[in-house]
Short mmCIF file of C-alpha atoms and ligand atoms in Angstrom, two decimals:
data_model
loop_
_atom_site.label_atom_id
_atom_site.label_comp_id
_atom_site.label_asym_id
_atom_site.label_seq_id
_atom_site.Cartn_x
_atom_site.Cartn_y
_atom_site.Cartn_z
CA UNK J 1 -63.54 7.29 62.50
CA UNK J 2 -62.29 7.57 65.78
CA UNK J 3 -63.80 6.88 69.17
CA UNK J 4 -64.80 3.60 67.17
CA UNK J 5 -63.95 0.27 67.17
CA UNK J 6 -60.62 -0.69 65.10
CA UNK J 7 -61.09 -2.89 62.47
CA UNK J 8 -58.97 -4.68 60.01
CA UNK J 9 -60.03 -5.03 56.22
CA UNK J 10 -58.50 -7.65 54.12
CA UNK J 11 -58.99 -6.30 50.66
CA UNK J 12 -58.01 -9.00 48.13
CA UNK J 13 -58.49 -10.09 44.14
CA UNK J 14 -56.72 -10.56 40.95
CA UNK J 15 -54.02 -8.76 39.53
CA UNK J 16 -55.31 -5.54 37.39
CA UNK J 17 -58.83 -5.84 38.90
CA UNK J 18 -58.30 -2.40 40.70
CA UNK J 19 -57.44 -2.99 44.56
CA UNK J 20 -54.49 -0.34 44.69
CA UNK J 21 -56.80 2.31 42.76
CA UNK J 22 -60.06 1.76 44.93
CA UNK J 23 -58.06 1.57 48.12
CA UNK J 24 -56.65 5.37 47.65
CA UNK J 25 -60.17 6.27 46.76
CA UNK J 26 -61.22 4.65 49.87
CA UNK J 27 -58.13 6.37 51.95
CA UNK J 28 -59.65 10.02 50.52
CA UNK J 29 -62.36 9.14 51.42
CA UNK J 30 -61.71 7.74 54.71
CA UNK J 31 -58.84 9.75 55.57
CA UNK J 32 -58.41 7.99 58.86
CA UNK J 33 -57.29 4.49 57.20
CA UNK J 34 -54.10 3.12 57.75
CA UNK J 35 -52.70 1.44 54.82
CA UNK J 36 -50.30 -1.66 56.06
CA UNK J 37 -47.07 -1.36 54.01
CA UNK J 38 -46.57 -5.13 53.19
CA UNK J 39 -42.82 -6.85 52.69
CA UNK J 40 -41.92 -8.32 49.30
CA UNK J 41 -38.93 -9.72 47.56
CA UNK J 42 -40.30 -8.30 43.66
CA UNK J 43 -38.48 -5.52 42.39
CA UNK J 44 -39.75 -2.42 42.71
CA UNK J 45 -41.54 -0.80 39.78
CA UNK J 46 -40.40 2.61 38.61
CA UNK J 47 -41.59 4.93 40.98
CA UNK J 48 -42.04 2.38 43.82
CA UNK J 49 -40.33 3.56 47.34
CA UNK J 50 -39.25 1.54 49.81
CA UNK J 51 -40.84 1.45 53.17
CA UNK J 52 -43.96 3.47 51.14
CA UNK J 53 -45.16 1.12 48.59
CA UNK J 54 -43.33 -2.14 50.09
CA UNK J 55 -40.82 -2.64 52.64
CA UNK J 56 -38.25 -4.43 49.44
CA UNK J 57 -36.41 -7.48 51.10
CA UNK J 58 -33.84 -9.99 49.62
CA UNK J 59 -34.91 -13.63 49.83
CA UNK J 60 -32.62 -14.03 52.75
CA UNK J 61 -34.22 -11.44 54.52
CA UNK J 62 -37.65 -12.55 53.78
CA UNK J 63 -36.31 -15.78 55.30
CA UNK J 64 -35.12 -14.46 58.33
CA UNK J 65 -38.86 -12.37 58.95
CA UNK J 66 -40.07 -15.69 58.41
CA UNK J 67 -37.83 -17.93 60.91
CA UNK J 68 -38.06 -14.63 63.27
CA UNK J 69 -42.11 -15.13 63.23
CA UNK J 70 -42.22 -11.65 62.00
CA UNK J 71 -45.08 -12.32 59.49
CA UNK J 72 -49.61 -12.14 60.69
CA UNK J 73 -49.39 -13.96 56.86
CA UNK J 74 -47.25 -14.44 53.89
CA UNK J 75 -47.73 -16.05 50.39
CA UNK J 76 -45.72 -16.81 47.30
CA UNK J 77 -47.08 -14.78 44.69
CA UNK J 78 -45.88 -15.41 40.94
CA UNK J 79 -42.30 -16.37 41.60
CA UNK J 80 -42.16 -13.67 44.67
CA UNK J 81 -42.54 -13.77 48.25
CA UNK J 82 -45.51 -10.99 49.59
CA UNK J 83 -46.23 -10.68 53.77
CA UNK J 84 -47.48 -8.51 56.44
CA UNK J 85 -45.51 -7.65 59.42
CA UNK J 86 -46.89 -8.18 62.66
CA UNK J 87 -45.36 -4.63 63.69
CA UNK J 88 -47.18 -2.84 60.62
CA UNK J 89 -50.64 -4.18 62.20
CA UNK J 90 -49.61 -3.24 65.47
CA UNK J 91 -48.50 0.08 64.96
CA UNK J 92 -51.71 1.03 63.31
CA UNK J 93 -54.14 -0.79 65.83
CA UNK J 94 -52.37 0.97 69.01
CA UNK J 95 -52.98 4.29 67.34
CA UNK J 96 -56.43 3.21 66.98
CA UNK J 97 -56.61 3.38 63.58
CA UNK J 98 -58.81 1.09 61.67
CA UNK J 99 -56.22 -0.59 58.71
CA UNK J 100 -56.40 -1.58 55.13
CA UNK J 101 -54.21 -4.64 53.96
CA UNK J 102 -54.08 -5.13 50.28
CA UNK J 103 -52.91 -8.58 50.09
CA UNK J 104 -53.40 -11.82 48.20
CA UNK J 105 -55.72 -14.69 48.55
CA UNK J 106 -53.52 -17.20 50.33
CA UNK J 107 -53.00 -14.48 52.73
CA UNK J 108 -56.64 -13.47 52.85
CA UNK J 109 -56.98 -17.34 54.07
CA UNK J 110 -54.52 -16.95 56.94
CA UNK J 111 -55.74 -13.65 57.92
CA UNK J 112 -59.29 -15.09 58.59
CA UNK J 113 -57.91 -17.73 60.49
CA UNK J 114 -55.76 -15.33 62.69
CA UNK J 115 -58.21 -12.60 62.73
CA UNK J 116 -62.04 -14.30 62.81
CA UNK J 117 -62.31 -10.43 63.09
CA UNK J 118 -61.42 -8.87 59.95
CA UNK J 119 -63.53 -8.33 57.14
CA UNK J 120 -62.69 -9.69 54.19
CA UNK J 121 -63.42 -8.12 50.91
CA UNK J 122 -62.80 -9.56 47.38
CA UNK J 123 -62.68 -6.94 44.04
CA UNK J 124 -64.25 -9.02 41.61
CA UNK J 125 -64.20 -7.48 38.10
CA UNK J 126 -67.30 -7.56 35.36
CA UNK J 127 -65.54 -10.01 33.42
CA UNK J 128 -62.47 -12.03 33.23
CA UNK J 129 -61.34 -10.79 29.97
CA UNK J 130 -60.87 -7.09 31.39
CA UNK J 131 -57.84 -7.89 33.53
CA UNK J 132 -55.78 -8.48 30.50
CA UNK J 133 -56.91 -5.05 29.14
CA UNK J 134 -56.35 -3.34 32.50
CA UNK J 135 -52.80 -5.29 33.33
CA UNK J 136 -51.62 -3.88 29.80
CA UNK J 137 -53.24 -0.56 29.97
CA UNK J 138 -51.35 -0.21 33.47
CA UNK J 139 -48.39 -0.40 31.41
CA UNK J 140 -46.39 -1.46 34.25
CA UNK J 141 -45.75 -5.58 33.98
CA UNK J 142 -44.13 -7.19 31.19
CA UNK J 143 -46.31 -9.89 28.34
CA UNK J 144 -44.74 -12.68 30.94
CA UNK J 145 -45.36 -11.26 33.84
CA UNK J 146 -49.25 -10.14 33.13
CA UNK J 147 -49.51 -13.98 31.73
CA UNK J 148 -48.45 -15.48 34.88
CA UNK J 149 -50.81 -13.40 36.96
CA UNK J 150 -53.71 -14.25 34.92
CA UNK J 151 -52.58 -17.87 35.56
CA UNK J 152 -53.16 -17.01 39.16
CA UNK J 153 -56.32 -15.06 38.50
CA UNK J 154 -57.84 -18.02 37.56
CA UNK J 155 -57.70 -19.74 40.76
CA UNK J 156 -58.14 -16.97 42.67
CA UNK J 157 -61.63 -16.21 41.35
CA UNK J 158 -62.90 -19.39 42.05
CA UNK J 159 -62.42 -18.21 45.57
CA UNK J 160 -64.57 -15.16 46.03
CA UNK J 161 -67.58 -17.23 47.26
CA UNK J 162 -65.31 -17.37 50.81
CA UNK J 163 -65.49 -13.79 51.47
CA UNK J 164 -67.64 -11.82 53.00
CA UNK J 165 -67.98 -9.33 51.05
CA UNK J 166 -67.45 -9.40 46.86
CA UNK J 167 -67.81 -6.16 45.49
CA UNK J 168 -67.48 -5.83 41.14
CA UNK J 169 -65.37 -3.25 39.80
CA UNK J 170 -66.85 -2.07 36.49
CA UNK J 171 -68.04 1.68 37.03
CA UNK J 172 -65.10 2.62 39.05
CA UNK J 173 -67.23 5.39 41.34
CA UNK J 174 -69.78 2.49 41.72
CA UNK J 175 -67.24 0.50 42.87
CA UNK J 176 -65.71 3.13 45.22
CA UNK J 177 -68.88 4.01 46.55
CA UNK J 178 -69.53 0.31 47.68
CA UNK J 179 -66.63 -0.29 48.95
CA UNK J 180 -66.39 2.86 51.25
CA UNK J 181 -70.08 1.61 52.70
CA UNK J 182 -68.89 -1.24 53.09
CA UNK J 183 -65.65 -0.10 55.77
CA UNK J 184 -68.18 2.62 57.16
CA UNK J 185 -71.16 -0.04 58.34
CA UNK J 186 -68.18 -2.36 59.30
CA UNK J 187 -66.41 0.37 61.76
CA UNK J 188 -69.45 1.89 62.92
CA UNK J 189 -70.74 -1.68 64.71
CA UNK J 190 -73.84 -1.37 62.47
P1 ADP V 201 -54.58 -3.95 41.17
O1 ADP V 201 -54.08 -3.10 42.30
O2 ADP V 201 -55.78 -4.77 41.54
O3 ADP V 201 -53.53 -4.79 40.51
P2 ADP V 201 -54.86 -1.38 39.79
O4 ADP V 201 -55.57 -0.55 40.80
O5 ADP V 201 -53.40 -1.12 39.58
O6 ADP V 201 -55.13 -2.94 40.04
O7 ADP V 201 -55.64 -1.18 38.42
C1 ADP V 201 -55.18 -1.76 37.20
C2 ADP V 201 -55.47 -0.78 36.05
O8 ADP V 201 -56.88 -0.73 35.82
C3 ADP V 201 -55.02 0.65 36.34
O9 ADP V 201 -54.43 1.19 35.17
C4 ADP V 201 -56.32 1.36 36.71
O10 ADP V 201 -56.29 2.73 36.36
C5 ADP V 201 -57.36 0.61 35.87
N1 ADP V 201 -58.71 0.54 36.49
C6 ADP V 201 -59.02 0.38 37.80
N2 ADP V 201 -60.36 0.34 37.97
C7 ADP V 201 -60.91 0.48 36.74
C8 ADP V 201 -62.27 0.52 36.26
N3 ADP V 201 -63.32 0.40 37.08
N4 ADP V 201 -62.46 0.65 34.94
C9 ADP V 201 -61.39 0.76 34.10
N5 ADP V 201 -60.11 0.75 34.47
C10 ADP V 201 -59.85 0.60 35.78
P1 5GP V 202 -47.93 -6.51 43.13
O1 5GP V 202 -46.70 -7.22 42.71
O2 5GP V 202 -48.87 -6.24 41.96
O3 5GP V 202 -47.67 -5.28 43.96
O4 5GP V 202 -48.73 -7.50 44.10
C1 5GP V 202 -49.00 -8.81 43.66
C2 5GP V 202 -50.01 -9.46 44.58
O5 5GP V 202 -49.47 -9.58 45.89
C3 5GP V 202 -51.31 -8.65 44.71
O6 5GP V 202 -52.40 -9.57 44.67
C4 5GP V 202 -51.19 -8.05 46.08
O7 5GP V 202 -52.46 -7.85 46.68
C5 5GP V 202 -50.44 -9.15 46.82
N1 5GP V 202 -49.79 -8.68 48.05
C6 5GP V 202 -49.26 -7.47 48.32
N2 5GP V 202 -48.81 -7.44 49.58
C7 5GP V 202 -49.08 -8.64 50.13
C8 5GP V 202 -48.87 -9.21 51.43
O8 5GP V 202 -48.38 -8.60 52.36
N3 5GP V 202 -49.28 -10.50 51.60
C9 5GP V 202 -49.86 -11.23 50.61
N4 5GP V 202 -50.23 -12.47 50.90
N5 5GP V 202 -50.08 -10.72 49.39
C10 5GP V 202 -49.69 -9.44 49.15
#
């Protein structure tokens, strides 16, 4: 994708819908996709590495980014603080690099507002009721925890009208497929 015009994709929707597993389909398939590694104060899940899945701060230091003006958005997420560093944008728009962030709604919000630019994409799925089945299947959040995102699914749904882009992720190839015509028209100018 190079020689064209960098573009940022906000890729947003509820918790178990299947953002993190379309966006690495997307990045195979679109190899030349940066993927903006986004600052949080959770703990990270077994397997989770820091400065590859998250950059894992302490609430101080997610203070500090904050006071420092480090942040293009952040949100409070289900007791935790999520945000994306100006410098991970930055980095990945001077390459030229067109770049993925995989963030949540309140942050899709501010991104628009920052970035009139950026396409914004919401991962709807084919009904409510699978999000439970695919936060448990995941295996990786406890009862509590995959309540309280649910919680927030809730609200967050009512919001995909705002996007420009809503694309439902039943047949996961389907979805995949969508989604990567969706980046290519976007980058290409077409
Ligand atoms: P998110 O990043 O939105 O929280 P994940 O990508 O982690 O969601 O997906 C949640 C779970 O659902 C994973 O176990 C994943 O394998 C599964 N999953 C993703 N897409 C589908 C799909 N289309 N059909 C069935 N299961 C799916
Ligand atoms: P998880 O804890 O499952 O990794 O992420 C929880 C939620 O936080 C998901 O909806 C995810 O998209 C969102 N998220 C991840 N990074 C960011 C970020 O940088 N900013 C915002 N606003 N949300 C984020």
């Amino acid at each position: 994708m190079s020689g064209e015009e960098a573009k940022v994709f906000v890729i947003t929707g509820p918790s178990g819908v299947g953002k993190g597993t379309l966006i690495k389909m997307l990045r195979e398939r679109v190899p030349d996709l940066a993927l903006s590694v986004s600052a949080t104060t959770r703990q990270p899940r077994e397997g989770e590495e820091d400065g590859v899945d998250y950059h894992f701060l302490t609430e101080d230091q997610f203070q500090e980014r904050i006071a420092a003006k480090d942040f293009l958005e952040f949100a409070s997420y289900s007791g935790n603080h999520y945000g994306t560093l100006n410098s991970e944008l930055d980095r990945c728009l001077a390459k030229g690099r067109s770049v993925v962030l995989e963030i949540e709604v309140q942050g899709a919000t501010q991104v628009r507002a920052a970035r009139p630019d950026s396409v914004q994409i919401f991962i709807a799925p084919p009904d409510p009721a699978v999000l439970r089945e695919r936060l448990t299947g995941r295996g990786t959040d406890s009862a509590e925890a995959i309540d309280k995102r649910l919680k927030v699914a809730e609200q967050e749904l009512g919001a995909q009208d705002d996007f420009d882009h809503r694309v439902v992720n039943d047949d996961l190839e389907a979805a995949a497929n969508e989604l990567e015509s969706i980046v290519r028209s976007s980058v290409g100018g077409s």
